[in-house]
Short mmCIF file of C-alpha atoms in Angstrom, two decimals:
data_model
loop_
_atom_site.label_atom_id
_atom_site.label_comp_id
_atom_site.label_asym_id
_atom_site.label_seq_id
_atom_site.Cartn_x
_atom_site.Cartn_y
_atom_site.Cartn_z
CA UNK A 9 59.47 -21.93 63.73
CA UNK A 10 57.10 -25.40 62.74
CA UNK A 11 59.17 -27.29 64.77
CA UNK A 12 59.03 -24.94 68.04
CA UNK A 13 55.09 -25.03 67.40
CA UNK A 14 55.17 -28.98 68.20
CA UNK A 15 58.22 -28.78 70.73
CA UNK A 16 55.76 -25.76 72.74
CA UNK A 17 53.04 -28.08 72.38
CA UNK A 18 54.96 -31.35 74.27
CA UNK A 19 56.21 -29.37 76.79
CA UNK A 20 52.59 -28.31 77.58
CA UNK A 21 50.97 -31.36 77.18
CA UNK A 22 53.78 -34.10 77.33
CA UNK A 23 53.12 -35.55 74.28
CA UNK A 24 54.89 -36.55 71.50
CA UNK A 25 54.40 -34.54 68.00
CA UNK A 26 57.78 -33.56 67.56
CA UNK A 27 58.69 -36.69 67.43
CA UNK A 28 55.83 -38.59 64.99
CA UNK A 29 55.75 -35.12 63.12
CA UNK A 30 58.71 -32.55 63.14
CA UNK A 31 61.79 -35.11 62.29
CA UNK A 32 60.25 -36.97 59.24
CA UNK A 33 61.53 -34.41 56.86
CA UNK A 34 58.01 -32.83 55.83
CA UNK A 35 57.09 -30.12 53.56
CA UNK A 36 55.79 -26.59 55.01
CA UNK A 37 52.55 -26.66 53.73
CA UNK A 38 52.26 -30.42 55.40
CA UNK A 39 53.53 -28.55 58.34
CA UNK A 40 51.13 -26.03 58.41
CA UNK A 41 47.86 -28.83 58.09
CA UNK A 42 49.28 -30.68 60.97
CA UNK A 43 49.56 -27.62 63.09
CA UNK A 44 45.82 -26.70 61.97
CA UNK A 45 44.97 -30.14 62.91
CA UNK A 46 46.70 -30.29 66.55
CA UNK A 47 45.36 -26.77 67.40
CA UNK A 48 41.63 -27.78 66.88
CA UNK A 49 42.52 -30.89 68.65
CA UNK A 50 43.60 -29.07 71.62
CA UNK A 51 41.11 -26.64 70.94
CA UNK A 52 44.56 -23.56 70.86
CA UNK A 53 42.45 -20.00 71.16
CA UNK A 54 45.92 -17.50 69.64
CA UNK A 55 48.91 -18.27 68.59
CA UNK A 56 51.64 -15.78 69.95
CA UNK A 57 54.96 -15.77 68.00
CA UNK A 58 58.07 -14.11 69.91
CA UNK A 59 60.81 -12.81 69.59
CA UNK A 60 60.27 -13.03 65.52
CA UNK A 61 63.85 -10.75 64.70
CA UNK A 62 65.57 -13.86 65.36
CA UNK A 63 64.65 -15.31 62.00
CA UNK A 64 66.98 -15.59 60.27
CA UNK A 65 66.55 -13.43 56.81
CA UNK A 66 69.24 -14.94 54.71
CA UNK A 67 68.27 -18.87 55.24
CA UNK A 68 64.06 -18.22 54.38
CA UNK A 69 64.59 -15.97 51.63
CA UNK A 70 63.95 -12.95 52.41
CA UNK A 71 61.50 -10.67 54.08
CA UNK A 72 59.13 -10.77 51.60
CA UNK A 73 59.15 -15.01 51.85
CA UNK A 74 58.74 -14.19 55.48
CA UNK A 75 55.66 -12.39 55.15
CA UNK A 76 54.49 -14.20 52.27
CA UNK A 77 54.46 -17.28 54.94
CA UNK A 78 52.80 -15.35 58.12
CA UNK A 79 49.86 -15.13 56.24
CA UNK A 80 49.51 -18.39 54.49
CA UNK A 81 50.10 -19.15 57.98
CA UNK A 82 46.64 -16.92 59.38
CA UNK A 83 44.98 -18.48 56.71
CA UNK A 84 46.04 -21.72 56.90
CA UNK A 85 45.98 -22.45 60.75
CA UNK A 86 42.49 -20.46 61.22
CA UNK A 87 43.86 -18.73 64.44
CA UNK A 88 44.79 -15.76 65.82
CA UNK A 89 48.14 -15.13 65.66
CA UNK A 90 50.25 -12.46 68.12
CA UNK A 91 53.77 -11.83 66.19
CA UNK A 92 56.11 -9.75 68.59
CA UNK A 93 59.45 -8.23 68.10
CA UNK A 94 62.06 -5.63 68.95
CA UNK A 95 62.36 -2.80 66.27
CA UNK A 96 64.92 -5.05 64.18
CA UNK A 97 61.62 -6.95 63.00
CA UNK A 98 60.42 -4.09 61.50
CA UNK A 99 61.39 -4.26 58.20
CA UNK A 100 59.53 -7.99 57.46
CA UNK A 101 56.54 -5.82 57.61
CA UNK A 102 57.59 -2.44 56.24
CA UNK A 103 59.48 -3.41 53.26
CA UNK A 104 57.15 -1.92 51.20
CA UNK A 105 53.63 -0.10 50.74
CA UNK A 106 52.11 -3.64 50.26
CA UNK A 107 53.77 -5.61 52.36
CA UNK A 108 53.35 -2.80 55.11
CA UNK A 109 49.55 -3.32 54.31
CA UNK A 110 49.84 -6.59 54.64
CA UNK A 111 51.89 -6.90 57.92
CA UNK A 112 48.88 -3.92 59.60
CA UNK A 113 45.75 -5.87 58.20
CA UNK A 114 45.37 -7.65 61.50
CA UNK A 115 46.23 -4.55 63.07
CA UNK A 116 50.31 -3.64 64.19
CA UNK A 117 51.53 -1.34 67.24
CA UNK A 118 55.05 -0.38 67.17
CA UNK A 119 55.78 -0.01 70.75
CA UNK A 120 57.78 3.54 71.25
CA UNK A 121 59.05 5.24 74.30
CA UNK A 122 57.03 8.18 75.84
CA UNK A 123 57.20 11.48 74.14
CA UNK A 124 58.32 14.91 77.13
CA UNK A 125 55.27 16.26 76.41
CA UNK A 126 53.46 19.07 78.34
CA UNK A 127 50.16 19.02 79.73
CA UNK A 128 47.32 20.21 77.53
CA UNK A 129 45.32 23.52 79.85
CA UNK A 130 41.76 24.67 77.87
CA UNK A 131 40.49 27.66 77.55
CA UNK A 132 37.77 26.76 80.64
CA UNK A 133 41.62 26.19 83.07
CA UNK A 134 40.88 22.33 82.56
CA UNK A 135 44.13 20.18 82.39
CA UNK A 136 44.75 17.60 80.54
CA UNK A 137 48.23 15.85 81.37
CA UNK A 138 50.18 14.30 79.12
CA UNK A 139 50.92 10.34 78.89
CA UNK A 140 54.22 11.09 80.90
CA UNK A 141 53.40 13.41 83.27
CA UNK A 142 50.24 10.94 84.28
CA UNK A 143 52.60 8.16 84.13
CA UNK A 144 54.88 9.54 86.38
CA UNK A 145 51.97 11.26 88.84
CA UNK A 146 50.76 7.94 89.46
CA UNK A 147 54.14 5.97 89.81
CA UNK A 148 55.02 8.97 91.84
CA UNK A 149 52.20 7.28 94.82
CA UNK A 150 53.79 3.56 95.14
CA UNK A 151 56.48 4.46 97.47
CA UNK A 152 57.43 3.69 100.52
CA UNK A 153 59.64 6.38 102.15
CA UNK A 154 59.05 8.04 104.94
CA UNK A 155 60.39 11.89 103.75
CA UNK A 156 58.65 11.15 99.85
CA UNK A 157 57.43 14.59 98.50
CA UNK A 158 54.02 14.37 97.71
CA UNK A 159 53.47 16.18 94.67
CA UNK A 160 56.23 15.49 92.01
CA UNK A 161 58.74 18.08 91.66
CA UNK A 162 59.49 19.24 87.94
CA UNK A 163 63.39 18.99 88.53
CA UNK A 164 62.71 15.47 89.42
CA UNK A 165 60.42 14.51 87.06
CA UNK A 166 62.87 16.15 83.65
CA UNK A 167 65.90 15.00 85.42
CA UNK A 168 63.87 10.79 85.48
CA UNK A 169 63.35 11.21 81.96
CA UNK A 170 66.20 12.24 80.41
CA UNK A 171 68.21 9.35 82.65
CA UNK A 172 64.96 6.97 81.38
CA UNK A 173 64.43 8.34 77.83
CA UNK A 174 60.95 7.40 78.29
CA UNK A 175 61.09 3.66 78.50
CA UNK A 176 58.82 1.89 80.46
CA UNK A 177 61.46 -1.10 81.60
CA UNK A 178 64.07 1.79 82.53
CA UNK A 179 61.49 4.01 84.28
CA UNK A 180 60.26 1.59 86.81
CA UNK A 181 63.75 0.61 87.09
CA UNK A 182 64.81 3.13 88.50
CA UNK A 183 62.03 4.53 90.43
CA UNK A 184 62.66 1.63 92.16
CA UNK A 185 66.20 1.35 92.92
CA UNK A 186 66.20 5.06 93.75
CA UNK A 187 64.16 4.35 96.42
CA UNK A 188 65.91 1.38 97.67
CA UNK A 189 69.34 3.82 97.63
CA UNK A 190 67.00 6.09 99.39
CA UNK A 191 66.30 3.90 102.17
CA UNK A 192 69.54 2.03 102.41
CA UNK A 193 71.34 5.92 102.69
CA UNK A 194 68.75 7.21 105.33
CA UNK A 195 67.38 10.11 103.16
CA UNK A 196 64.49 8.98 102.50
CA UNK A 197 63.46 10.61 99.77
CA UNK A 198 63.66 10.36 95.61
CA UNK A 199 65.57 13.78 94.54
CA UNK A 200 67.57 14.97 91.51
CA UNK A 201 71.10 13.91 92.89
CA UNK A 202 69.75 10.52 93.81
CA UNK A 203 68.50 9.67 90.95
CA UNK A 204 71.61 10.58 89.03
CA UNK A 205 74.33 8.51 91.70
CA UNK A 206 71.25 6.13 91.02
CA UNK A 207 71.66 6.07 87.08
CA UNK A 208 75.73 6.35 87.20
CA UNK A 209 75.90 3.58 90.40
CA UNK A 210 73.32 1.33 89.06
CA UNK A 211 72.41 1.53 85.58
CA UNK A 212 76.17 1.39 83.93
CA UNK A 213 75.06 -1.20 81.23
CA UNK A 214 72.03 0.54 79.58
CA UNK A 215 74.06 4.08 79.34
CA UNK A 216 75.39 3.29 75.53
CA UNK A 217 71.50 3.00 74.98
CA UNK A 218 70.14 5.95 76.44
CA UNK A 219 73.19 8.18 75.34
CA UNK A 220 71.83 6.72 71.40
CA UNK A 221 68.50 7.55 72.67
CA UNK A 222 69.53 11.27 73.68
CA UNK A 223 71.05 11.69 70.42
CA UNK A 224 68.32 11.21 68.46
CA UNK A 225 70.85 9.59 65.36
CA UNK A 226 67.73 6.44 64.13
CA UNK A 227 71.64 4.53 62.93
CA UNK A 228 72.57 4.60 66.86
CA UNK A 229 69.12 3.68 68.46
CA UNK A 230 68.73 0.38 66.47
CA UNK A 231 72.19 -0.91 67.67
CA UNK A 232 70.71 -1.53 70.84
CA UNK A 233 67.41 -2.60 69.88
CA UNK A 234 67.70 -6.04 71.26
CA UNK A 235 70.00 -4.74 74.56
CA UNK A 236 69.44 -6.91 77.55
CA UNK A 237 70.07 -5.59 81.19
CA UNK A 238 69.81 -8.23 83.73
CA UNK A 239 72.57 -6.46 85.50
CA UNK A 240 70.05 -4.35 86.65
CA UNK A 241 67.72 -6.91 87.48
CA UNK A 242 70.82 -8.31 89.91
CA UNK A 243 71.17 -5.02 91.79
CA UNK A 244 67.58 -5.11 92.21
CA UNK A 245 67.89 -8.17 94.55
CA UNK A 246 71.49 -7.07 95.65
CA UNK A 247 69.39 -4.14 97.59
CA UNK A 248 66.58 -6.00 98.60
CA UNK A 249 68.61 -8.74 99.82
CA UNK A 250 70.93 -5.78 102.18
CA UNK A 251 67.76 -3.89 102.96
CA UNK A 252 65.99 -7.40 104.22
CA UNK A 253 69.42 -8.03 106.35
CA UNK A 254 68.99 -4.90 108.08
CA UNK A 255 65.64 -5.97 109.07
CA UNK A 256 66.67 -8.80 110.06
CA UNK A 257 68.29 -8.47 112.50
CA UNK A 258 65.69 -8.31 114.99
CA UNK A 259 63.62 -11.56 115.50
CA UNK A 260 60.30 -11.28 116.55
CA UNK A 261 59.51 -15.30 116.15
CA UNK A 262 62.59 -15.92 118.62
CA UNK A 263 61.87 -13.02 120.77
CA UNK A 264 58.01 -13.53 121.15
CA UNK A 265 58.46 -17.32 121.01
CA UNK A 266 56.59 -18.17 118.19
CA UNK A 267 53.58 -16.37 119.33
CA UNK A 268 51.29 -14.47 116.94
CA UNK A 269 49.42 -11.63 118.32
CA UNK A 270 52.85 -10.75 119.86
CA UNK A 271 54.37 -10.63 116.15
CA UNK A 272 51.95 -9.27 114.67
CA UNK A 273 52.15 -6.52 117.47
CA UNK A 274 54.89 -5.96 117.27
CA UNK A 275 55.41 -5.35 113.40
CA UNK A 276 52.20 -3.31 113.17
CA UNK A 277 53.81 -0.62 115.72
CA UNK A 278 56.84 -0.40 114.10
CA UNK A 279 55.24 0.25 110.96
CA UNK A 280 53.23 3.31 112.90
CA UNK A 281 57.12 4.32 114.05
CA UNK A 282 56.62 3.62 117.53
CA UNK A 283 59.38 1.10 117.68
CA UNK A 284 61.34 1.90 121.58
CA UNK A 285 63.85 0.24 124.13
CA UNK A 286 60.21 -0.48 125.87
CA UNK A 287 58.23 -1.63 123.11
CA UNK A 288 59.22 -5.81 124.00
CA UNK A 289 58.52 -5.91 127.01
CA UNK A 290 55.19 -3.70 126.85
CA UNK A 291 53.78 -6.06 124.04
CA UNK A 292 54.61 -9.06 126.26
CA UNK A 293 52.70 -7.44 129.56
CA UNK A 294 49.48 -6.29 127.26
CA UNK A 295 49.25 -9.99 125.89
CA UNK A 296 49.84 -11.88 128.76
CA UNK A 297 47.94 -9.40 130.96
CA UNK A 298 45.18 -9.49 128.65
CA UNK A 299 44.52 -12.34 127.14
CA UNK A 300 41.07 -11.57 125.70
CA UNK A 301 41.82 -8.46 124.14
CA UNK A 302 41.30 -7.73 120.50
CA UNK A 303 44.04 -6.69 118.61
CA UNK A 304 42.78 -2.91 118.42
CA UNK A 305 42.24 -3.12 121.98
CA UNK A 306 45.54 -4.30 122.80
CA UNK A 307 47.59 -1.43 120.53
CA UNK A 308 45.49 1.36 122.12
CA UNK A 309 47.02 -0.11 125.45
CA UNK A 310 50.47 -0.22 124.42
CA UNK A 311 50.27 2.92 123.13
CA UNK A 312 48.76 4.37 126.16
CA UNK A 313 51.25 2.22 128.18
CA UNK A 314 54.25 3.59 125.82
CA UNK A 315 53.55 6.63 126.40
CA UNK A 316 53.24 6.66 130.82
CA UNK A 317 56.70 5.14 130.66
CA UNK A 318 58.72 7.92 128.21
CA UNK A 319 56.78 10.60 130.71
CA UNK A 320 57.93 8.60 133.72
CA UNK A 321 61.14 7.98 132.75
CA UNK A 322 61.72 12.06 131.88
CA UNK A 323 60.49 12.83 135.37
CA UNK A 324 63.82 10.85 136.75
CA UNK A 325 66.21 12.83 134.31
CA UNK A 326 68.21 15.93 136.23
CA UNK A 327 67.29 19.24 134.19
CA UNK A 328 71.19 19.49 133.34
CA UNK A 329 71.59 16.01 131.96
CA UNK A 330 68.31 16.40 129.74
CA UNK A 331 69.49 20.01 128.29
CA UNK A 332 73.24 18.28 127.90
CA UNK A 333 71.01 15.50 126.32
CA UNK A 334 69.41 18.14 124.10
CA UNK A 335 72.20 19.86 122.61
CA UNK A 336 74.08 16.73 121.48
CA UNK A 337 71.07 15.53 119.95
CA UNK A 338 71.05 18.58 117.39
CA UNK A 339 74.42 18.14 116.37
CA UNK A 340 74.06 15.68 113.20
CA UNK A 341 78.06 14.47 111.25
CA UNK A 342 78.29 16.27 107.77
CA UNK A 343 78.19 12.77 106.66
CA UNK A 344 74.79 12.23 107.61
CA UNK A 345 73.62 15.88 106.77
CA UNK A 346 71.44 13.83 103.72
CA UNK A 347 69.19 12.74 106.12
CA UNK A 348 67.11 16.03 107.13
CA UNK A 349 64.29 17.50 106.32
CA UNK A 350 64.13 19.02 103.11
CA UNK A 351 63.87 22.57 104.75
CA UNK A 352 66.72 22.19 106.46
CA UNK A 353 70.12 23.99 104.88
CA UNK A 354 72.39 21.74 106.11
CA UNK A 355 70.46 18.83 103.69
CA UNK A 356 69.89 21.51 100.61
CA UNK A 357 73.88 22.24 100.88
CA UNK A 358 74.34 18.05 100.18
CA UNK A 359 71.59 18.84 97.10
CA UNK A 360 73.66 21.57 95.18
CA UNK A 361 75.96 20.00 92.10
CA UNK A 362 79.93 20.31 92.42
CA UNK A 363 80.63 23.04 90.25
CA UNK A 364 77.79 25.19 91.59
CA UNK A 365 78.03 27.89 94.35
CA UNK A 366 75.12 27.15 97.32
CA UNK A 367 73.84 30.46 96.45
CA UNK A 368 72.90 29.43 93.31
CA UNK A 369 71.32 26.23 94.20
CA UNK A 370 69.18 27.63 96.55
CA UNK A 371 68.06 30.29 93.88
CA UNK A 372 67.55 28.18 91.14
CA UNK A 373 66.42 24.67 93.68
CA UNK A 374 63.98 26.61 96.88
CA UNK A 375 62.55 29.83 97.47
CA UNK A 376 64.07 30.78 100.49
CA UNK A 377 66.15 33.57 98.42
CA UNK A 378 64.28 36.47 97.69
CA UNK A 379 65.24 38.17 94.12
CA UNK A 380 64.78 41.66 94.30
CA UNK A 381 66.01 42.00 90.61
CA UNK A 382 62.80 39.37 89.59
CA UNK A 383 60.75 41.28 92.26
CA UNK A 384 60.68 45.12 91.02
CA UNK A 385 59.35 45.37 87.52
CA UNK A 386 56.30 42.38 88.81
CA UNK A 387 55.36 45.54 91.36
CA UNK A 388 56.05 48.78 89.19
#
């Protein structure tokens, strides 16, 4: 570990301390004093030792000797020292009462996953949200989905916890992956079924870890304390690339020949949901005919012109053709039912579990079914 200190200094300052000190077979006491001198010379304010669980207990002489070394390090170097590691490093500091007390002498935190606690409701009706509910409520606001629920549904929150077990990294990644999948599929909202599909398809590397946490058995959990899930980050990049490719099929730069004002107007109108076949010619016309107009003025004019074009086109249509087209537009193939609004029965049908009847799904997940057996006792 001392050798890594000199190596880190050399990488940061392009010095040669490793060659000058670390490779000359100095004792640990000498190396610690050299670390103190270098820290003072370069005005280092904090020493962070990461991944301490990788220290070999056998080569170091046991947990007690390792703890003694850390205490000596703090006392000799004279720097604030922060040691970071996974749960596999807990034995170093919790071997016995004395070690635990010394390990916590400068403050220690064991960061466990969040628990699924209910909110606390006081006598005056004031509500104190639990950590899990507060975190997910705030995270829920950061969505890019067109049909996102304003309030996080309880069934989605419960499934979210079940599939992440309150581990922050997995909670966030599951949330992001689900949004990307919702955009890619056209569903444009996060549902229980979508979370489950995302977990089943994109988070397979962590299934053993989640199952261990769900079991509550410490021996199983300890097996996965150093689990690395690079496949999840890879999946995030793949989905982002796929969505970016779809978005980049239309090249605004080429279409508007690099005119920054036209490109900005086009992107803003598309983000407002005003994309249409007449958008490009309308933007070009507005910019060319009104070169002195400001951005807000151009936006207002383009929106007004777009309305006039739509009205003009609709007046030219034959009534019978309009009726036929309306009928055709109302038909949606079953494979696209998941993109409909939440109140649509066809959308609800796509959300039911395979082993449940449609009636059971509507009764459990919606307010569309009137339960007379539940209602009669309340009014009697």
